[in-house]
Coordinates of N, CA and C in Angstrom, one line a residue:
M1 N -84.7 -33.0 46.9 CA -84.4 -33.7 45.7 C -84.8 -35.2 45.8
T2 N -84.8 -35.8 46.9 CA -85.2 -37.2 47.0 C -86.7 -37.4 47.3
T3 N -87.5 -36.3 47.3 CA -88.9 -36.4 47.7 C -89.7 -36.9 46.4
W4 N -90.5 -37.8 46.7 CA -91.4 -38.3 45.6 C -92.8 -37.8 45.9
V5 N -93.7 -37.7 44.9 CA -95.1 -37.3 45.1 C -95.9 -38.5 45.0
E6 N -97.0 -38.5 45.7 CA -97.9 -39.7 45.7 C -98.7 -39.8 44.4
N7 N -99.1 -38.6 43.9 CA -100.0 -38.6 42.8 C -99.5 -37.7 41.7
P8 N -98.3 -38.1 41.1 CA -97.8 -37.2 40.0 C -98.6 -37.1 38.8
T9 N -98.5 -36.1 38.1 CA -99.2 -35.9 36.8 C -98.4 -36.4 35.7
G10 N -98.8 -37.3 34.9 CA -98.1 -37.8 33.8 C -97.0 -38.8 34.2
G11 N -95.8 -38.7 33.5 CA -94.7 -39.6 33.9 C -94.8 -41.0 33.4
R12 N -93.9 -41.9 33.9 CA -93.8 -43.2 33.4 C -94.7 -44.2 34.2
S13 N -95.1 -45.3 33.5 CA -95.8 -46.3 34.2 C -94.9 -47.1 35.0
R14 N -95.4 -47.7 36.1 CA -94.6 -48.5 37.0 C -94.4 -49.9 36.7
G15 N -93.5 -50.6 37.4 CA -93.4 -52.1 37.2 C -92.4 -52.5 36.1
P16 N -92.2 -53.8 36.0 CA -91.2 -54.3 35.0 C -91.6 -53.9 33.6
R17 N -92.9 -53.9 33.3 CA -93.3 -53.6 32.0 C -93.0 -52.1 31.6
G18 N -93.3 -51.3 32.6 CA -93.0 -49.8 32.4 C -91.5 -49.6 32.2
I19 N -90.7 -50.3 33.0 CA -89.2 -50.2 32.8 C -88.8 -50.6 31.4
A20 N -89.3 -51.8 31.0 CA -88.9 -52.3 29.7 C -89.3 -51.4 28.6
R21 N -90.5 -50.8 28.7 CA -91.0 -49.9 27.6 C -90.2 -48.6 27.6
A22 N -89.8 -48.1 28.8 CA -89.0 -46.9 28.9 C -87.7 -47.2 28.3
W23 N -87.1 -48.3 28.5 CA -85.8 -48.7 28.0 C -85.8 -48.7 26.4
I24 N -86.8 -49.3 25.9 CA -86.9 -49.3 24.4 C -87.1 -47.9 23.8
E25 N -88.1 -47.2 24.5 CA -88.4 -45.9 23.9 C -87.3 -44.9 24.0
V26 N -86.6 -44.9 25.1 CA -85.5 -43.9 25.2 C -84.3 -44.2 24.3
L27 N -84.1 -45.5 24.0 CA -83.1 -45.8 23.1 C -83.4 -45.5 21.6
L28 N -84.7 -45.7 21.3 CA -85.1 -45.6 19.9 C -85.7 -44.2 19.5
R29 N -86.4 -43.6 20.5 CA -87.0 -42.3 20.2 C -86.8 -41.4 21.4
P30 N -85.5 -41.0 21.6 CA -85.2 -40.2 22.8 C -86.0 -38.8 22.9
R31 N -86.1 -38.1 21.8 CA -86.7 -36.8 21.9 C -88.2 -37.0 22.3
R32 N -88.9 -37.9 21.7 CA -90.2 -38.2 22.0 C -90.4 -38.6 23.4
F33 N -89.5 -39.5 23.8 CA -89.5 -40.0 25.2 C -89.4 -38.9 26.2
F34 N -88.3 -38.1 26.1 CA -88.1 -37.0 27.0 C -89.2 -36.0 27.0
T35 N -89.8 -35.8 25.9 CA -90.9 -34.8 25.8 C -92.2 -35.3 26.5
N36 N -92.5 -36.6 26.4 CA -93.7 -37.2 27.0 C -93.5 -38.0 28.2
G37 N -92.3 -38.4 28.5 CA -92.1 -39.4 29.6 C -91.5 -38.8 30.9
V38 N -91.2 -37.5 30.9 CA -90.7 -36.9 32.1 C -91.7 -35.9 32.6
A39 N -92.1 -36.1 33.9 CA -93.1 -35.2 34.5 C -92.6 -34.6 35.8
P40 N -93.0 -33.4 36.2 CA -92.6 -32.8 37.5 C -92.9 -33.7 38.7
G41 N -91.9 -33.9 39.5 CA -92.2 -34.7 40.8 C -92.3 -36.2 40.6
D42 N -92.2 -36.7 39.4 CA -92.4 -38.1 39.2 C -91.0 -38.9 39.2
Q43 N -90.3 -38.9 40.3 CA -89.0 -39.5 40.3 C -89.0 -41.0 40.5
A44 N -90.0 -41.5 41.0 CA -90.0 -43.0 41.4 C -89.7 -43.9 40.2
P45 N -90.4 -43.7 39.1 CA -90.0 -44.6 37.9 C -88.6 -44.4 37.4
G46 N -88.1 -43.2 37.4 CA -86.8 -42.9 37.0 C -85.7 -43.5 37.9
L47 N -86.0 -43.4 39.2 CA -85.1 -44.0 40.2 C -85.0 -45.5 40.0
A48 N -86.2 -46.1 39.9 CA -86.3 -47.6 39.7 C -85.6 -48.0 38.4
F49 N -85.7 -47.2 37.4 CA -85.0 -47.5 36.1 C -83.5 -47.5 36.3
A50 N -83.0 -46.4 36.9 CA -81.6 -46.3 37.1 C -81.0 -47.4 38.0
V51 N -81.8 -47.9 39.0 CA -81.3 -49.0 39.8 C -81.3 -50.3 39.0
V52 N -82.3 -50.5 38.2 CA -82.3 -51.7 37.4 C -81.1 -51.8 36.4
I53 N -80.9 -50.7 35.8 CA -79.7 -50.6 34.8 C -78.4 -50.9 35.6
A54 N -78.3 -50.3 36.7 CA -77.0 -50.4 37.5 C -76.9 -51.9 38.0
V55 N -78.0 -52.5 38.4 CA -77.9 -53.9 38.9 C -77.6 -54.8 37.7
I56 N -78.2 -54.6 36.5 CA -77.9 -55.4 35.3 C -76.4 -55.2 35.0
Y57 N -75.9 -54.0 35.0 CA -74.5 -53.8 34.7 C -73.6 -54.5 35.6
V58 N -73.8 -54.4 36.9 CA -72.9 -55.0 37.9 C -73.1 -56.5 37.8
S59 N -74.3 -57.0 37.6 CA -74.5 -58.5 37.5 C -73.7 -59.0 36.3
G60 N -73.7 -58.3 35.2 CA -73.0 -58.7 34.0 C -71.5 -58.7 34.3
L61 N -71.0 -57.7 34.9 CA -69.5 -57.7 35.3 C -69.2 -58.8 36.2
L62 N -70.0 -59.1 37.1 CA -69.7 -60.2 38.0 C -69.7 -61.6 37.3
A63 N -70.5 -61.6 36.2 CA -70.6 -62.9 35.5 C -69.4 -63.1 34.5
V64 N -69.0 -62.0 33.9 CA -68.0 -62.2 32.8 C -66.6 -61.5 33.2
Q65 N -66.6 -60.6 34.1 CA -65.4 -59.9 34.4 C -65.4 -59.7 36.0
P66 N -65.5 -60.7 36.8 CA -65.6 -60.5 38.2 C -64.4 -59.9 38.8
E67 N -63.2 -60.0 38.2 CA -62.0 -59.4 38.8 C -62.1 -57.9 38.8
T68 N -63.0 -57.3 38.0 CA -63.1 -55.8 38.0 C -63.8 -55.3 39.2
I69 N -64.6 -56.2 39.9 CA -65.3 -55.8 41.1 C -64.7 -56.5 42.3
L70 N -64.5 -57.8 42.2 CA -64.0 -58.6 43.4 C -62.5 -58.5 43.5
D71 N -62.0 -57.3 43.6 CA -60.6 -57.0 43.9 C -60.5 -57.0 45.4
T72 N -59.8 -57.9 46.0 CA -59.7 -58.0 47.5 C -59.2 -56.8 48.2
S73 N -58.5 -55.9 47.4 CA -58.1 -54.7 48.0 C -59.2 -53.7 48.2
V74 N -60.3 -53.9 47.4 CA -61.4 -53.0 47.5 C -62.6 -53.6 48.1
V75 N -63.0 -54.8 47.7 CA -64.1 -55.6 48.2 C -63.6 -56.9 48.8
P76 N -63.5 -57.0 50.1 CA -63.0 -58.2 50.7 C -64.0 -59.4 50.5
I77 N -63.5 -60.6 50.2 CA -64.3 -61.8 50.1 C -64.9 -62.2 51.4
L78 N -66.2 -62.2 51.6 CA -66.8 -62.5 52.8 C -66.8 -64.0 53.1
G79 N -66.3 -64.4 54.2 CA -66.3 -65.8 54.6 C -65.8 -66.7 53.6
D80 N -64.8 -66.3 52.8 CA -64.2 -67.0 51.7 C -65.3 -67.5 50.7
S81 N -66.4 -66.8 50.6 CA -67.5 -67.1 49.7 C -67.6 -66.0 48.7
R82 N -67.3 -66.3 47.4 CA -67.5 -65.4 46.3 C -68.9 -65.1 46.1
T83 N -69.7 -66.2 46.2 CA -71.2 -66.0 46.0 C -71.8 -65.1 46.9
L84 N -71.5 -65.2 48.2 CA -72.0 -64.3 49.2 C -71.6 -62.9 49.0
T85 N -70.3 -62.7 48.6 CA -69.8 -61.4 48.3 C -70.5 -60.8 47.1
M86 N -70.8 -61.6 46.1 CA -71.5 -61.1 44.9 C -72.9 -60.6 45.2
V87 N -73.6 -61.4 46.1 CA -74.9 -61.0 46.5 C -74.9 -59.7 47.3
L88 N -73.9 -59.5 48.2 CA -73.8 -58.3 48.9 C -73.5 -57.1 48.0
V89 N -72.6 -57.3 47.0 CA -72.3 -56.2 46.1 C -73.5 -55.8 45.3
L90 N -74.4 -56.7 44.9 CA -75.6 -56.4 44.2 C -76.6 -55.6 45.1
L91 N -76.7 -56.1 46.4 CA -77.6 -55.4 47.3 C -77.1 -53.9 47.6
V92 N -75.8 -53.8 47.7 CA -75.3 -52.4 48.0 C -75.5 -51.6 46.7
T93 N -75.3 -52.2 45.6 CA -75.6 -51.4 44.3 C -77.0 -50.9 44.3
A94 N -77.9 -51.8 44.5 CA -79.4 -51.5 44.4 C -79.9 -50.6 45.5
V95 N -79.4 -50.8 46.7 CA -79.9 -50.0 47.8 C -79.2 -48.7 48.1
V96 N -77.9 -48.7 47.9 CA -77.1 -47.5 48.3 C -76.4 -46.9 47.1
A97 N -75.6 -47.6 46.3 CA -74.7 -47.0 45.3 C -75.5 -46.3 44.2
A98 N -76.5 -47.0 43.6 CA -77.2 -46.5 42.5 C -78.1 -45.3 42.9
P99 N -78.9 -45.4 43.9 CA -79.7 -44.2 44.3 C -78.8 -43.0 44.7
A100 N -77.8 -43.3 45.5 CA -76.9 -42.1 45.9 C -76.2 -41.5 44.7
G101 N -75.7 -42.4 43.9 CA -75.0 -41.9 42.7 C -75.9 -41.1 41.8
L102 N -77.1 -41.5 41.6 CA -78.1 -40.8 40.8 C -78.4 -39.4 41.3
H103 N -78.6 -39.3 42.6 CA -79.0 -38.0 43.2 C -77.8 -37.1 43.3
L104 N -76.6 -37.7 43.6 CA -75.4 -36.8 43.6 C -75.1 -36.2 42.2
T105 N -75.2 -37.1 41.2 CA -75.0 -36.6 39.8 C -76.1 -35.6 39.4
A106 N -77.3 -35.8 39.8 CA -78.4 -34.9 39.5 C -78.1 -33.5 40.2
A107 N -77.6 -33.6 41.4 CA -77.3 -32.3 42.1 C -76.2 -31.5 41.4
I108 N -75.2 -32.2 41.0 CA -74.1 -31.6 40.2 C -74.7 -31.0 38.9
Q109 N -75.5 -31.8 38.3 CA -76.1 -31.4 37.0 C -77.0 -30.2 37.2
T110 N -77.7 -30.1 38.3 CA -78.6 -29.0 38.6 C -77.8 -27.7 38.8
V111 N -76.7 -27.8 39.5 CA -75.8 -26.6 39.7 C -75.3 -26.1 38.3
L112 N -74.8 -27.0 37.5 CA -74.3 -26.7 36.2 C -75.4 -26.1 35.3
L113 N -76.6 -26.6 35.4 CA -77.7 -26.0 34.6 C -78.0 -24.6 35.1
M114 N -77.9 -24.3 36.4 CA -78.1 -23.0 36.9 C -77.1 -22.0 36.3
L115 N -75.9 -22.5 35.9 CA -74.9 -21.6 35.4 C -75.0 -21.4 33.9
T116 N -75.8 -22.3 33.2 CA -75.8 -22.3 31.8 C -77.2 -22.1 31.1
V117 N -78.2 -22.4 31.9 CA -79.6 -22.3 31.3 C -80.4 -21.4 32.2
P118 N -80.7 -20.2 31.8 CA -81.5 -19.3 32.6 C -82.9 -19.8 33.0
D119 N -83.6 -20.3 32.1 CA -85.0 -20.7 32.4 C -85.1 -22.2 32.3
R120 N -85.1 -22.9 33.5 CA -85.0 -24.3 33.5 C -86.3 -25.0 34.1
A121 N -86.4 -26.3 33.8 CA -87.4 -27.1 34.5 C -86.9 -27.4 35.9
G122 N -87.6 -28.2 36.7 CA -87.2 -28.5 38.0 C -86.2 -29.5 38.3
V123 N -85.8 -29.7 39.5 CA -84.7 -30.7 39.9 C -85.2 -32.1 39.6
S124 N -86.5 -32.3 39.9 CA -87.1 -33.7 39.7 C -86.9 -34.1 38.2
E125 N -87.1 -33.2 37.3 CA -87.0 -33.6 35.9 C -85.5 -33.9 35.5
T126 N -84.6 -33.2 36.2 CA -83.2 -33.4 36.0 C -82.8 -34.8 36.4
V127 N -83.3 -35.2 37.6 CA -83.1 -36.5 38.1 C -83.5 -37.6 37.1
Q128 N -84.7 -37.4 36.6 CA -85.3 -38.4 35.6 C -84.4 -38.4 34.3
V129 N -84.0 -37.3 33.8 CA -83.2 -37.3 32.6 C -81.9 -38.1 32.9
V130 N -81.2 -37.8 34.0 CA -80.0 -38.5 34.3 C -80.2 -40.0 34.4
A131 N -81.3 -40.4 35.0 CA -81.7 -41.8 35.2 C -81.9 -42.5 33.9
Y132 N -82.7 -41.9 33.0 CA -83.1 -42.6 31.8 C -81.9 -42.6 30.8
A133 N -81.0 -41.6 30.9 CA -79.9 -41.6 30.0 C -78.9 -42.8 30.2
T134 N -79.1 -43.5 31.3 CA -78.2 -44.6 31.5 C -78.7 -45.9 30.8
A135 N -79.7 -45.8 30.0 CA -80.3 -47.0 29.3 C -79.3 -47.8 28.6
P136 N -78.4 -47.2 27.7 CA -77.5 -48.0 27.0 C -76.6 -48.9 27.8
C137 N -76.3 -48.5 29.1 CA -75.4 -49.1 29.9 C -75.8 -50.5 30.4
A138 N -77.1 -50.9 30.1 CA -77.5 -52.2 30.4 C -76.7 -53.3 29.7
V139 N -76.0 -52.9 28.6 CA -75.1 -53.9 28.0 C -73.6 -53.5 28.0
A140 N -73.3 -52.5 28.8 CA -71.9 -52.0 28.9 C -71.0 -53.0 29.5
W141 N -71.5 -54.0 30.2 CA -70.7 -55.0 30.9 C -70.1 -56.0 29.9
L142 N -70.6 -56.1 28.7 CA -70.0 -57.0 27.7 C -68.5 -56.9 27.6
P143 N -67.8 -57.9 27.5 CA -66.3 -57.8 27.5 C -65.8 -57.3 26.2
S144 N -66.2 -56.1 25.8 CA -65.7 -55.5 24.6 C -65.5 -54.0 24.8
P145 N -64.3 -53.5 24.7 CA -64.1 -52.1 24.9 C -64.9 -51.3 23.9
A146 N -65.1 -51.8 22.7 CA -65.9 -51.0 21.7 C -67.3 -50.9 22.2
V147 N -67.9 -52.0 22.7 CA -69.3 -51.9 23.2 C -69.4 -51.0 24.3
T148 N -68.5 -51.1 25.3 CA -68.6 -50.2 26.5 C -68.4 -48.8 26.1
A149 N -67.5 -48.5 25.2 CA -67.3 -47.1 24.8 C -68.5 -46.6 24.0
G150 N -69.1 -47.4 23.2 CA -70.3 -47.1 22.5 C -71.4 -46.8 23.4
C151 N -71.6 -47.6 24.4 CA -72.7 -47.4 25.4 C -72.5 -46.0 26.1
A152 N -71.2 -45.8 26.5 CA -70.9 -44.5 27.2 C -71.2 -43.3 26.3
L153 N -70.8 -43.4 25.1 CA -71.1 -42.2 24.2 C -72.6 -42.1 23.9
Y154 N -73.3 -43.2 23.7 CA -74.7 -43.1 23.5 C -75.4 -42.6 24.8
G155 N -75.0 -43.0 25.9 CA -75.6 -42.5 27.2 C -75.3 -41.0 27.3
A156 N -74.1 -40.6 27.0 CA -73.8 -39.1 27.1 C -74.7 -38.3 26.1
G157 N -74.9 -38.9 24.9 CA -75.7 -38.2 24.0 C -77.2 -38.1 24.4
L158 N -77.6 -39.2 25.0 CA -79.0 -39.2 25.6 C -79.1 -38.1 26.7
L159 N -78.1 -38.0 27.5 CA -78.2 -37.0 28.6 C -78.3 -35.6 28.0
V160 N -77.5 -35.3 26.9 CA -77.5 -34.0 26.3 C -78.9 -33.7 25.7
V161 N -79.4 -34.7 24.9 CA -80.7 -34.6 24.3 C -81.8 -34.4 25.3
G162 N -81.7 -35.2 26.4 CA -82.7 -35.1 27.4 C -82.7 -33.7 28.1
L163 N -81.6 -33.2 28.4 CA -81.5 -31.9 29.0 C -82.0 -30.8 28.1
A164 N -81.6 -30.9 26.8 CA -82.1 -29.9 25.9 C -83.6 -29.9 25.8
V165 N -84.2 -31.1 25.7 CA -85.7 -31.2 25.6 C -86.4 -30.8 26.8
V166 N -86.0 -31.3 28.0 CA -86.7 -31.1 29.2 C -86.5 -29.7 29.7
H167 N -85.3 -29.1 29.6 CA -85.0 -27.8 30.1 C -85.2 -26.7 29.0
R168 N -85.6 -27.1 27.8 CA -85.9 -26.2 26.7 C -84.8 -25.3 26.4
T169 N -83.6 -25.9 26.1 CA -82.4 -25.2 25.8 C -81.8 -25.8 24.5
T170 N -80.7 -25.2 24.1 CA -80.0 -25.7 22.9 C -79.1 -26.9 23.2
L171 N -78.8 -27.6 22.2 CA -77.9 -28.8 22.4 C -76.6 -28.3 22.8
L172 N -76.1 -27.2 22.4 CA -74.8 -26.7 22.8 C -74.8 -26.4 24.3
R173 N -75.8 -25.7 24.8 CA -75.8 -25.4 26.2 C -76.0 -26.7 27.0
A174 N -76.8 -27.6 26.5 CA -77.0 -28.8 27.2 C -75.7 -29.6 27.3
A175 N -74.9 -29.6 26.2 CA -73.7 -30.3 26.1 C -72.6 -29.8 27.1
V176 N -72.6 -28.4 27.2 CA -71.7 -27.8 28.2 C -72.1 -28.2 29.6
A177 N -73.4 -28.1 29.9 CA -73.8 -28.4 31.2 C -73.6 -29.9 31.6
A178 N -73.7 -30.8 30.6 CA -73.7 -32.2 30.8 C -72.2 -32.8 30.8
A179 N -71.2 -32.0 30.4 CA -69.9 -32.5 30.3 C -69.4 -33.3 31.5
L180 N -69.4 -32.6 32.7 CA -68.9 -33.2 33.9 C -69.8 -34.4 34.4
P181 N -71.1 -34.2 34.5 CA -71.9 -35.4 34.9 C -71.8 -36.6 33.9
A182 N -71.7 -36.3 32.6 CA -71.5 -37.4 31.7 C -70.2 -38.2 31.9
T183 N -69.2 -37.4 32.2 CA -67.9 -38.0 32.5 C -67.9 -38.9 33.7
L184 N -68.6 -38.4 34.8 CA -68.6 -39.1 36.0 C -69.5 -40.4 35.8
V185 N -70.6 -40.3 35.2 CA -71.5 -41.4 35.1 C -71.0 -42.4 34.0
F186 N -70.8 -41.9 32.8 CA -70.6 -42.9 31.7 C -69.1 -43.1 31.5
G187 N -68.2 -42.2 31.9 CA -66.8 -42.4 31.8 C -66.2 -43.2 32.9
V188 N -66.7 -42.8 34.2 CA -66.1 -43.5 35.4 C -67.0 -44.6 35.8
A189 N -68.2 -44.4 36.2 CA -69.0 -45.4 36.8 C -69.3 -46.6 35.8
Y190 N -69.5 -46.3 34.5 CA -69.8 -47.3 33.6 C -68.7 -47.7 32.6
G191 N -67.5 -47.2 33.0 CA -66.2 -47.7 32.3 C -65.9 -47.1 31.0
G192 N -66.6 -46.0 30.6 CA -66.3 -45.5 29.3 C -64.9 -45.0 29.1
L193 N -64.3 -44.3 30.1 CA -62.9 -43.8 29.9 C -61.9 -45.0 29.8
W194 N -62.1 -46.0 30.6 CA -61.2 -47.2 30.5 C -61.3 -47.8 29.1
A195 N -62.6 -47.9 28.6 CA -62.8 -48.5 27.3 C -62.1 -47.7 26.2
G196 N -62.3 -46.4 26.3 CA -61.7 -45.5 25.3 C -60.2 -45.6 25.3
E197 N -59.6 -45.6 26.5 CA -58.1 -45.8 26.6 C -57.7 -47.1 26.0
T198 N -58.4 -48.2 26.3 CA -58.1 -49.5 25.7 C -58.1 -49.5 24.2
L199 N -59.2 -48.8 23.6 CA -59.3 -48.8 22.2 C -58.1 -48.0 21.6
V200 N -57.8 -46.9 22.2 CA -56.7 -46.1 21.7 C -55.4 -46.8 21.7
A201 N -55.1 -47.6 22.8 CA -53.9 -48.4 22.9 C -53.9 -49.5 21.9
M202 N -55.1 -50.1 21.6 CA -55.2 -51.1 20.6 C -54.8 -50.6 19.2
V203 N -55.3 -49.4 18.9 CA -55.1 -48.8 17.6 C -53.6 -48.3 17.5
G204 N -53.1 -47.8 18.6 CA -51.7 -47.3 18.6 C -50.8 -48.5 18.5

């Protein structure tokens, strides 16, 4: 699952420009994006995309809501330096948490697809779909439960659409297969469940 190919056919362009274009395209034209932008074995651009989104999200939280991450019971302050701790958190996010989280989620998603979609595309394509579906979460760090909840719902929707397009299945089957991964990624990792609970409490 973590293997990249050196000369993939098709797929996304590399570098900052490629990531920016992918972000815009997947948000505005998801069906077209998943049809043309996901290629067998071309995991590198998707992984880079997911890491960038995760780092932007964590950076935003550290800037406007640092208490959500710098909880001394979870992340000890290193050498009494919040700055050093923030840098370490970002490094761990980029090097460990985001790649590991992406591939773990993709593994779960693959198993669920095996149970719901008889004729599927490969694991590599699933990794890419999960990665690009996180696009809305680049702004999920904003201190607004409505924005965070909206990003989570949008991301979950992109995951369903991406699975349906790439694995050539119905939206219903894709939604069933995506329910658990979407909850883990957008509900837990990107704060969608917390935001939803906050909104319900505000309305109530």
